[in-house]
Short mmCIF file of N, CA, C and O in Angstrom, two decimals:
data_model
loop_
_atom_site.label_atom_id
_atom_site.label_comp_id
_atom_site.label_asym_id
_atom_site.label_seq_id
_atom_site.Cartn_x
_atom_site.Cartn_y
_atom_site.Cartn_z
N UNK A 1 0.83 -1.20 0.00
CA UNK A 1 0.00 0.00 0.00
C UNK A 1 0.87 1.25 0.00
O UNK A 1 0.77 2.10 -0.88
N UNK A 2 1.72 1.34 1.02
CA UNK A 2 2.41 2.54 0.75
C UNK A 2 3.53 2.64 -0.44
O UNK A 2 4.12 3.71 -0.54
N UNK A 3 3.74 1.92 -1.06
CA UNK A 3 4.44 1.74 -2.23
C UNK A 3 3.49 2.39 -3.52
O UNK A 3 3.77 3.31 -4.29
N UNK A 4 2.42 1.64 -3.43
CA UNK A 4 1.62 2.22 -4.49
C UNK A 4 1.69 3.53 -4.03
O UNK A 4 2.62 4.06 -4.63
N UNK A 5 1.14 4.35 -3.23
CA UNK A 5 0.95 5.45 -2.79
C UNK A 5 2.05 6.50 -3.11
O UNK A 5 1.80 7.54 -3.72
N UNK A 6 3.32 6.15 -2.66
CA UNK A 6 4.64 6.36 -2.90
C UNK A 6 4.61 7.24 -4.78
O UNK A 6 4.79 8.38 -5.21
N UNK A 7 4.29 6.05 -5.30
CA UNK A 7 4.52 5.90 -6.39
C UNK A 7 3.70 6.77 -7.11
O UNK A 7 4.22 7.54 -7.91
N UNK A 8 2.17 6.74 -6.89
CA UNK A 8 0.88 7.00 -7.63
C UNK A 8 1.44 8.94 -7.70
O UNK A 8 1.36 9.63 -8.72
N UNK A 9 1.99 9.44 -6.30
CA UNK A 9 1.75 10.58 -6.15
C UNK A 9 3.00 11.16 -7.06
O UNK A 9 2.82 12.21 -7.69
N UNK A 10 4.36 10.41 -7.13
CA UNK A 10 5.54 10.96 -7.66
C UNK A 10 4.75 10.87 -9.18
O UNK A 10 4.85 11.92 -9.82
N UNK A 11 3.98 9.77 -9.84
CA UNK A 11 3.22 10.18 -11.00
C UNK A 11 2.71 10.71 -11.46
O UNK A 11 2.68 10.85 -12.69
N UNK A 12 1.98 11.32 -10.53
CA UNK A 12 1.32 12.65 -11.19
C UNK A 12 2.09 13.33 -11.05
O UNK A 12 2.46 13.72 -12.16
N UNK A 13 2.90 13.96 -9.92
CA UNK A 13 3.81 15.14 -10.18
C UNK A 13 4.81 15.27 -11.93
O UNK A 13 5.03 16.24 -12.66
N UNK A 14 5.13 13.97 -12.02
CA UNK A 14 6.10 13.80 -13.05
C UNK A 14 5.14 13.89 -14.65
O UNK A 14 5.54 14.24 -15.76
N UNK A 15 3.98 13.48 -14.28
CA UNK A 15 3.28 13.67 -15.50
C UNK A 15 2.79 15.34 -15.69
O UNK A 15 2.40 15.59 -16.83
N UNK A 16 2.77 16.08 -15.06
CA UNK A 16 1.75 16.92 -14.88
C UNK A 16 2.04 17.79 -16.42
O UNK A 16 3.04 17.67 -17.13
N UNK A 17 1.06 18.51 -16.63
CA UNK A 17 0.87 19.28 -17.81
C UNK A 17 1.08 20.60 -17.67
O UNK A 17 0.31 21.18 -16.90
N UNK A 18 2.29 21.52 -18.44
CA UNK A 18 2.65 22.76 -18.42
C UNK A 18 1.22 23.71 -18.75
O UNK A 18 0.99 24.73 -18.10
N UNK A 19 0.30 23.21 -19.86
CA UNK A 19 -0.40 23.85 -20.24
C UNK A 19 -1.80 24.09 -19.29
O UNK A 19 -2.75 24.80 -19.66
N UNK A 20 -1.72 23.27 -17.82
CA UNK A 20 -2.66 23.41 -17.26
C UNK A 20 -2.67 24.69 -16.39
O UNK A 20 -3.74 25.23 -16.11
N UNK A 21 -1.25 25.28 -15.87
CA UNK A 21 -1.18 26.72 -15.61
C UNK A 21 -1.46 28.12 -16.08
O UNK A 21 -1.57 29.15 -15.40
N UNK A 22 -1.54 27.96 -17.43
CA UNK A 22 -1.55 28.88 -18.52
C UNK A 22 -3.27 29.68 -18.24
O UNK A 22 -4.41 29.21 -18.29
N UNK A 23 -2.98 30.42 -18.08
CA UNK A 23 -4.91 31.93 -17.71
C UNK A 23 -5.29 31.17 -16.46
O UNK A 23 -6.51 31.05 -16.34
N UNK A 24 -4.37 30.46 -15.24
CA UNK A 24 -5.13 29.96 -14.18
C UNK A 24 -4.73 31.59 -13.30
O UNK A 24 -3.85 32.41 -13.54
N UNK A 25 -5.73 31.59 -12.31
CA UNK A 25 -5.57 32.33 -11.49
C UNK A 25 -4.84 31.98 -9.77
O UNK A 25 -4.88 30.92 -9.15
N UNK A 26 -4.31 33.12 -9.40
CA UNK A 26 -4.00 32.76 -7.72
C UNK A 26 -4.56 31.71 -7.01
O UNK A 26 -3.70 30.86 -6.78
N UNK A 27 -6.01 31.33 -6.41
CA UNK A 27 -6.29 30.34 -6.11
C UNK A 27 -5.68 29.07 -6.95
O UNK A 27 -4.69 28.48 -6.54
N UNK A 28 -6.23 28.77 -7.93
CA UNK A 28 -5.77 27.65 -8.67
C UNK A 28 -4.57 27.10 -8.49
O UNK A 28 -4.43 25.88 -8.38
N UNK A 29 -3.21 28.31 -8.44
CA UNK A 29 -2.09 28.19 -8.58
C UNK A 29 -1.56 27.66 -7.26
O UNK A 29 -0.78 26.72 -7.15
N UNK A 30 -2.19 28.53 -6.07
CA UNK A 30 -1.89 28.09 -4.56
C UNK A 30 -2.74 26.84 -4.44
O UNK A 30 -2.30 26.10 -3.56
N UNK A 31 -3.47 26.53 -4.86
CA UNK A 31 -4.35 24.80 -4.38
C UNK A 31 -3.65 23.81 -4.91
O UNK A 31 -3.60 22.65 -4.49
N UNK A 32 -2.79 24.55 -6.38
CA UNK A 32 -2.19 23.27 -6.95
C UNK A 32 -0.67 23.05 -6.09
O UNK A 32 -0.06 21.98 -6.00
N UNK A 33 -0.34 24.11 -5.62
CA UNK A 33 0.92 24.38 -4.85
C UNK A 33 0.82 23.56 -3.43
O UNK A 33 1.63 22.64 -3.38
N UNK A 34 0.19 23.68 -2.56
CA UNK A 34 -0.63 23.08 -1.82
C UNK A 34 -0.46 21.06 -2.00
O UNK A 34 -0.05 20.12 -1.32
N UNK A 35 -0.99 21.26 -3.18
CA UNK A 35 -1.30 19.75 -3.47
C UNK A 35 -0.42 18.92 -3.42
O UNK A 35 -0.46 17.84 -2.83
N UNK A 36 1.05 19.70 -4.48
CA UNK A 36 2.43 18.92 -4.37
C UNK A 36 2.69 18.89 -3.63
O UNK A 36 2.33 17.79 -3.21
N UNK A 37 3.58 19.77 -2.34
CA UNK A 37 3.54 20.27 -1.05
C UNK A 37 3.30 18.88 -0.56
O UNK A 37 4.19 18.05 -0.37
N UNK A 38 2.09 18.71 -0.37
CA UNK A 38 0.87 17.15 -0.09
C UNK A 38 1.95 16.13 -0.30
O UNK A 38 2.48 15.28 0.43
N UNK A 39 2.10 16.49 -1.47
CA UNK A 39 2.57 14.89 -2.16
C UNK A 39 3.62 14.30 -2.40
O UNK A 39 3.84 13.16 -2.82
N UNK A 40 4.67 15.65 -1.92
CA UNK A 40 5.81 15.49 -1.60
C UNK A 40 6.19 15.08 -0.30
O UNK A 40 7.06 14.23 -0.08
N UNK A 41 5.58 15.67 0.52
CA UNK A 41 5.87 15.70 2.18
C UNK A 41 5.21 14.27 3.06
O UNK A 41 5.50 13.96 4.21
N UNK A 42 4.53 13.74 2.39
CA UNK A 42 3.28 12.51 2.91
C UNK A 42 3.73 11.58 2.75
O UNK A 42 3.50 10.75 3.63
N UNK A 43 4.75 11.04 1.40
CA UNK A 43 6.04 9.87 1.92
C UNK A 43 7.29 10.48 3.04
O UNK A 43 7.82 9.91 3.99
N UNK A 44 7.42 11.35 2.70
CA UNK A 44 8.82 11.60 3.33
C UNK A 44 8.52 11.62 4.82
O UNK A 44 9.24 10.91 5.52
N UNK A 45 7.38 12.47 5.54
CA UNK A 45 7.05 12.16 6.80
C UNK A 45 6.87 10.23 7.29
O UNK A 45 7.45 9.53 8.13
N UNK A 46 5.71 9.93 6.19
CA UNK A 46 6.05 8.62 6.06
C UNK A 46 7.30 7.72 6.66
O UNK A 46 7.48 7.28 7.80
N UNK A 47 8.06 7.61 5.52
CA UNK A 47 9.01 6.81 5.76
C UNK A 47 10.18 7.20 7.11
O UNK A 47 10.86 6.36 7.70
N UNK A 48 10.15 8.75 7.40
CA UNK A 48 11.16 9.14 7.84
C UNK A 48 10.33 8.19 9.85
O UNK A 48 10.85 7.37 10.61
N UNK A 49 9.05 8.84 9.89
CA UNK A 49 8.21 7.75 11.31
C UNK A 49 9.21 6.51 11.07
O UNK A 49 10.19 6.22 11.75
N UNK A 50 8.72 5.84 9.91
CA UNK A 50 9.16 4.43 9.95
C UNK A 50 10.76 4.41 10.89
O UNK A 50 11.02 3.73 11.88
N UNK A 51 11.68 5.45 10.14
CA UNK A 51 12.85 5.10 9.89
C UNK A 51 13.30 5.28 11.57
O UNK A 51 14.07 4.52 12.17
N UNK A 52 12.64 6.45 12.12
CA UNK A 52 12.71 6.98 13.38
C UNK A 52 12.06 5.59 14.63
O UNK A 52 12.33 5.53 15.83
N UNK A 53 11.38 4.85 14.01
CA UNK A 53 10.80 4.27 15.14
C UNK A 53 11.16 2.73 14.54
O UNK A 53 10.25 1.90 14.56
N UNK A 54 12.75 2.28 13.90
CA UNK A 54 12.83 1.30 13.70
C UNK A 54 12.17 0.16 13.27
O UNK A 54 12.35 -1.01 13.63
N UNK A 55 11.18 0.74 12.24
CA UNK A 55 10.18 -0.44 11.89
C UNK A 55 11.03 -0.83 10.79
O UNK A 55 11.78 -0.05 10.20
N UNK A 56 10.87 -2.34 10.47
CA UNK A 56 11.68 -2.83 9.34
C UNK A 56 10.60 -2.88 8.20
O UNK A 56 9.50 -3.43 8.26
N UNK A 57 11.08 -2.29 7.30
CA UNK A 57 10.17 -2.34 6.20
C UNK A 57 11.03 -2.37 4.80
O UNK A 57 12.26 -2.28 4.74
N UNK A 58 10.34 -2.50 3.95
CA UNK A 58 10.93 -2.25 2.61
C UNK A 58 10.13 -2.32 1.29
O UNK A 58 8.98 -2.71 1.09
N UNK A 59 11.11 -1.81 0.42
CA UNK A 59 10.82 -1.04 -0.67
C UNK A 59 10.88 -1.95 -2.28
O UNK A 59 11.96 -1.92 -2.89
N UNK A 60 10.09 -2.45 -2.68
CA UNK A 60 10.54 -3.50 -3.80
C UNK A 60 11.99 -4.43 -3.82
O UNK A 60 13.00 -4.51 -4.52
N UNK A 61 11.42 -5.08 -2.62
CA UNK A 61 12.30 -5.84 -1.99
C UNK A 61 13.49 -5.72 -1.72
O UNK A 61 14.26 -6.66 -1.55
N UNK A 62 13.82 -4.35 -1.62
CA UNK A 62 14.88 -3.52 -0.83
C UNK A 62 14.99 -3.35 0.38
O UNK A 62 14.75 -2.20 0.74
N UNK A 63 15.32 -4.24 1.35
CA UNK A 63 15.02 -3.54 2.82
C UNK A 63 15.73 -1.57 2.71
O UNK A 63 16.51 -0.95 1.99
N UNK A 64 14.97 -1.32 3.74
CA UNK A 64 15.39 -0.10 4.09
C UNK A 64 15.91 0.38 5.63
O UNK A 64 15.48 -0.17 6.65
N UNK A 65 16.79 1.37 5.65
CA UNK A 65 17.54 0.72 6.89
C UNK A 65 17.11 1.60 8.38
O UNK A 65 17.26 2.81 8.17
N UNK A 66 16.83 1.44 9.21
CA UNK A 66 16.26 2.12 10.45
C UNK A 66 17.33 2.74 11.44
O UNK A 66 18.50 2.37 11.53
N UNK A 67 16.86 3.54 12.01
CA UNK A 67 17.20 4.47 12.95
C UNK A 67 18.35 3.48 14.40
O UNK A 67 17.83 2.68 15.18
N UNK A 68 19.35 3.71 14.42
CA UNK A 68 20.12 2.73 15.51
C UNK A 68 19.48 3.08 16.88
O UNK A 68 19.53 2.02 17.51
N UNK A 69 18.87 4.10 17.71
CA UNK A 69 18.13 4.37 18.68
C UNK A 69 16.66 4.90 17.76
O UNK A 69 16.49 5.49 16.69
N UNK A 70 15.75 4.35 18.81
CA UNK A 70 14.74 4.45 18.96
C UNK A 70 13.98 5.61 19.79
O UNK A 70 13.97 5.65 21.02
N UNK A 71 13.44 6.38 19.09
CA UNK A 71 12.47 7.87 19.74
C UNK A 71 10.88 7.65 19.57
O UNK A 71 10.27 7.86 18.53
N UNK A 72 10.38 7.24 20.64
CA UNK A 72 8.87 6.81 20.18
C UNK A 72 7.95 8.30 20.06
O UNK A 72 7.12 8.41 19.16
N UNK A 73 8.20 9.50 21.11
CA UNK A 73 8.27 10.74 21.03
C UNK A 73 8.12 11.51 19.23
O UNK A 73 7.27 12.00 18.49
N UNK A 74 9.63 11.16 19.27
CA UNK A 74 10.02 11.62 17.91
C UNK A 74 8.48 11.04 16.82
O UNK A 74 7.67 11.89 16.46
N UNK A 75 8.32 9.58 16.43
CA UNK A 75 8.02 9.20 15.93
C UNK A 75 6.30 9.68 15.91
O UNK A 75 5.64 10.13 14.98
N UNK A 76 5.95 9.39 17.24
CA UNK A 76 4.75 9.63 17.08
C UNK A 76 4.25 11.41 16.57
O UNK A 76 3.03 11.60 16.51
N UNK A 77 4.70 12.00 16.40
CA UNK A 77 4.95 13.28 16.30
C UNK A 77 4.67 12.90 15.17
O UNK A 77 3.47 12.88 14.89
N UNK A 78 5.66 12.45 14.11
CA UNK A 78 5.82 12.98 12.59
C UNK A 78 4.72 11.90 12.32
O UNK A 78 4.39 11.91 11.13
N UNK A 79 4.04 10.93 13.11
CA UNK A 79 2.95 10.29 12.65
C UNK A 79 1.40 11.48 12.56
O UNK A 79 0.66 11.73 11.60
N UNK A 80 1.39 11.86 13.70
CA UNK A 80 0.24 13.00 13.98
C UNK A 80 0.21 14.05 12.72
O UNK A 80 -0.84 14.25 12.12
N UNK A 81 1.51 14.75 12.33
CA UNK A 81 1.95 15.45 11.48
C UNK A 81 1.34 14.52 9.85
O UNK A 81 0.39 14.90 9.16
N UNK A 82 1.90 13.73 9.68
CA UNK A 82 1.36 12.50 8.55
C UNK A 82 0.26 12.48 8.41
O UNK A 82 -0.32 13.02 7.47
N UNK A 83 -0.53 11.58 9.76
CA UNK A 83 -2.17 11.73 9.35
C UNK A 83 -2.96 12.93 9.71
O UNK A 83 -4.16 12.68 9.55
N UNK A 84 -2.67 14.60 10.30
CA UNK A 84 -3.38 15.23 9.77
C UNK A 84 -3.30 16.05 7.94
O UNK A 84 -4.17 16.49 7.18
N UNK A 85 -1.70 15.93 7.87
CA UNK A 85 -1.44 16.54 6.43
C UNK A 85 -2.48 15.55 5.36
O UNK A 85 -3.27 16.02 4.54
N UNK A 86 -2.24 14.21 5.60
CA UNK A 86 -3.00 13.50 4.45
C UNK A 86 -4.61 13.73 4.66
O UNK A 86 -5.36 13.72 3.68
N UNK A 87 -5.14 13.94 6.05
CA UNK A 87 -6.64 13.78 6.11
C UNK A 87 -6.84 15.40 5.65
O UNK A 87 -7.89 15.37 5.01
N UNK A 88 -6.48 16.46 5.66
CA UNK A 88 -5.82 17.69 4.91
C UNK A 88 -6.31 17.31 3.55
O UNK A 88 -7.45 17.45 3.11
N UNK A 89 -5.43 16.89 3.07
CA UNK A 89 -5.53 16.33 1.61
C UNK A 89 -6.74 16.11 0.66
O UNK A 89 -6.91 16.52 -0.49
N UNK A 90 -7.81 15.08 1.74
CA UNK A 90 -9.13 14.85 1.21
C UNK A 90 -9.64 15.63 1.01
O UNK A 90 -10.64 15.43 0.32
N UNK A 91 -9.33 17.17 1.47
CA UNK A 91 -10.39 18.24 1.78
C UNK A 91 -10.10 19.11 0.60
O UNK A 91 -10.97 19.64 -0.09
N UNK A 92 -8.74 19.22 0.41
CA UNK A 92 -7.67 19.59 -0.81
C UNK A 92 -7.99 19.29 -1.80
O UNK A 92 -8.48 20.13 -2.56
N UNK A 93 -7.80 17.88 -2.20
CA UNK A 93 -8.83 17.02 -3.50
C UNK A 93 -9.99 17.66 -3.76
O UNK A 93 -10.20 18.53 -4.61
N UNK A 94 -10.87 17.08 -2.83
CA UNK A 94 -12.34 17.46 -3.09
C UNK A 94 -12.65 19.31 -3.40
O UNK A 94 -13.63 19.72 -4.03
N UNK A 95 -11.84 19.99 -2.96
CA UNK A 95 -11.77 21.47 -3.13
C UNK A 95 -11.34 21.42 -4.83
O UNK A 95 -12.06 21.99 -5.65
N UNK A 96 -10.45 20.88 -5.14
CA UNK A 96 -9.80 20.86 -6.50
C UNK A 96 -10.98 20.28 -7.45
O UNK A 96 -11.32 20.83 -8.50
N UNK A 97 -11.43 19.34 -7.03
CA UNK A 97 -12.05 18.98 -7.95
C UNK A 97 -13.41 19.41 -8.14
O UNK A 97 -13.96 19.45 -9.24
N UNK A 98 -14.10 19.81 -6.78
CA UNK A 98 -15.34 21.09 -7.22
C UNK A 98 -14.98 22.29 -7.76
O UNK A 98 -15.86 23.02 -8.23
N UNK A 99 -14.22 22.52 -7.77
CA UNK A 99 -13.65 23.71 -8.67
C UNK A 99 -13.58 23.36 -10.02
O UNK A 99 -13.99 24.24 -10.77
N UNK A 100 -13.15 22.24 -10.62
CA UNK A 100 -12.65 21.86 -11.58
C UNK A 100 -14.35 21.43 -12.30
O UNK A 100 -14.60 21.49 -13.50
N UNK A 101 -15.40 20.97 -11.19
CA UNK A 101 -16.43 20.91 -11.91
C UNK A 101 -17.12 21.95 -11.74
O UNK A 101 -18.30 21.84 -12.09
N UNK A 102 -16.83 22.87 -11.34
CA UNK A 102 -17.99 24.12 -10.97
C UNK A 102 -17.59 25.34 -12.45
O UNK A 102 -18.32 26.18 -12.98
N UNK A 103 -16.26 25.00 -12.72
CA UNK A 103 -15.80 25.46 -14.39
C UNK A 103 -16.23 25.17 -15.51
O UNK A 103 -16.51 25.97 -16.40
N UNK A 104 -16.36 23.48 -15.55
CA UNK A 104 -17.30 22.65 -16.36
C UNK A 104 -18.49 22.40 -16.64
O UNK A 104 -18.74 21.84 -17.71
N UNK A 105 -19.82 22.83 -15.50
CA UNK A 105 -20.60 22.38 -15.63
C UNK A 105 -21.19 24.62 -15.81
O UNK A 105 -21.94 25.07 -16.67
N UNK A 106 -20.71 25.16 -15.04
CA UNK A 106 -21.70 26.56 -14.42
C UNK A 106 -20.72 27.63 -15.21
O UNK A 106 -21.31 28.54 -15.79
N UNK A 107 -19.51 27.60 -15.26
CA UNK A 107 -18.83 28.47 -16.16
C UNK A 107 -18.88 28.21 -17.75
O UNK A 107 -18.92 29.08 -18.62
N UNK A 108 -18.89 26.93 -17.92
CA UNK A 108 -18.82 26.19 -19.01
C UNK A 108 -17.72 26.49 -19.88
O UNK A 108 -17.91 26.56 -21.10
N UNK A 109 -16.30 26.72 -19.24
CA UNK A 109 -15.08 26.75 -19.93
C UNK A 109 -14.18 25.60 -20.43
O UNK A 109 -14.84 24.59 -20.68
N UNK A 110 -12.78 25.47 -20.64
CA UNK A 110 -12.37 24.68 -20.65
C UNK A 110 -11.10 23.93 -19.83
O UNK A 110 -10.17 23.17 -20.11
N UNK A 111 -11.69 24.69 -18.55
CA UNK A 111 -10.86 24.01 -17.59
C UNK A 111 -10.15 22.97 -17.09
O UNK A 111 -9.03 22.73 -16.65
N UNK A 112 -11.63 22.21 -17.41
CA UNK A 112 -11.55 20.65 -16.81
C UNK A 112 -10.72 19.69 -17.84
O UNK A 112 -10.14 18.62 -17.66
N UNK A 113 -10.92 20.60 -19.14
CA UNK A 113 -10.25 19.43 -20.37
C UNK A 113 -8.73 19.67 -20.18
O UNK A 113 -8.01 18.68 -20.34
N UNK A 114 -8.33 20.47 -19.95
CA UNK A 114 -7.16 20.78 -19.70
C UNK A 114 -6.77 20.39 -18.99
O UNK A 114 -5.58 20.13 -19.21
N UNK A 115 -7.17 20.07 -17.91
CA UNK A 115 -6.59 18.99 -16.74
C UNK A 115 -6.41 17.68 -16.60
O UNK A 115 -6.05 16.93 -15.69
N UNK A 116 -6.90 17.52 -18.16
CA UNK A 116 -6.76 15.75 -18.04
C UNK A 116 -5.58 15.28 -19.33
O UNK A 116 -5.58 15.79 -20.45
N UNK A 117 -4.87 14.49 -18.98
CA UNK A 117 -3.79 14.39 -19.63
C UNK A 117 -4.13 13.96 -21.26
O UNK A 117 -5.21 13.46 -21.61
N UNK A 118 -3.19 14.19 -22.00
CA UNK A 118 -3.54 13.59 -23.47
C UNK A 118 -4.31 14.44 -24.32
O UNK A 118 -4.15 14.19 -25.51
N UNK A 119 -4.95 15.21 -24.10
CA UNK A 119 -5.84 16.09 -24.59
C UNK A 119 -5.20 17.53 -25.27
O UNK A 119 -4.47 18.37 -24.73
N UNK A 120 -5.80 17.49 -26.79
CA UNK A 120 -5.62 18.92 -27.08
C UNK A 120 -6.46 19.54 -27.02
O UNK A 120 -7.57 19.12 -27.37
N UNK A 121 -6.25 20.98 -26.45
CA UNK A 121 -7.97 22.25 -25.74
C UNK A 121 -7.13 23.58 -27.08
O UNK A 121 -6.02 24.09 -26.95
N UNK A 122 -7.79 23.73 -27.87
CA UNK A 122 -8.12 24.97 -28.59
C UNK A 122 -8.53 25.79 -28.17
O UNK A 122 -9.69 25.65 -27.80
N UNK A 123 -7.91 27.11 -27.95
CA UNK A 123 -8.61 28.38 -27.11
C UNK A 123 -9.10 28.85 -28.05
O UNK A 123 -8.45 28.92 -29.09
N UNK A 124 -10.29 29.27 -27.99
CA UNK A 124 -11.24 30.25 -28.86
C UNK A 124 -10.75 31.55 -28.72
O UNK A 124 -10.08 32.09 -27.84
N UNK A 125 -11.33 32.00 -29.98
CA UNK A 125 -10.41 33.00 -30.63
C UNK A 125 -11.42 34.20 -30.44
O UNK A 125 -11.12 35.33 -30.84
#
């Protein structure tokens, strides 16, 4: 699970589309800012708990290597930190994406096409 997760989020970052910034405004720009932020920081708190509280775990059958003392303090901290940033997140999403349909359905622009990968959006002239 956290592998997929790991993974799913470095994918979108790495896929993302230059052209989806282009006539966005301040909000847009800070929610999407926000989001990476998210998606950067939510493994790294992640793994770093793990690493801090000696759990043995690993990575496509890589072990990964743990902390020589143990801080349960430490750990539980960057756990609290973890699950409020990600439960954060849901609220983040769902903000992004009523936005993204409140463009589509009540503005009736072309917001939403633009946000989905693969797609060419023609700006009207």
């Amino acid at each position: 699970m956290r592998r997929t997760a790991i993974i799913s989020k470095w994918f979108v970052i790495a896929l993302r589309r230059e052209n989806h910034r282009e006539g966005n405004g301040a909000a847009c720009t800070a929610v999407n800012g926000v989001l990476y932020l998210m998606f950067i920081s939510l493994p790294l708190l992640g793994v770093l708990s793990l690493y801090v509280g000696q759990v043995h775990w690993s990575f496509f059958s890589l072990n990964m290597p743990v902390s020589s003392t143990r801080d349960p303090e430490l750990r539980r901290s960057l756990k609290n930190i973890h699950e409020f940033i990600a439960n954060s997140d849901y609220f983040i999403i769902g903000l992004h994406a009523a936005a993204a349909l409140f463009h589509h359905y009540v503005m009736r622009d072309n917001t939403l096409l633009r946000m989905l990968p693969c797609t060419k959006v023609h700006k009207p002239d």
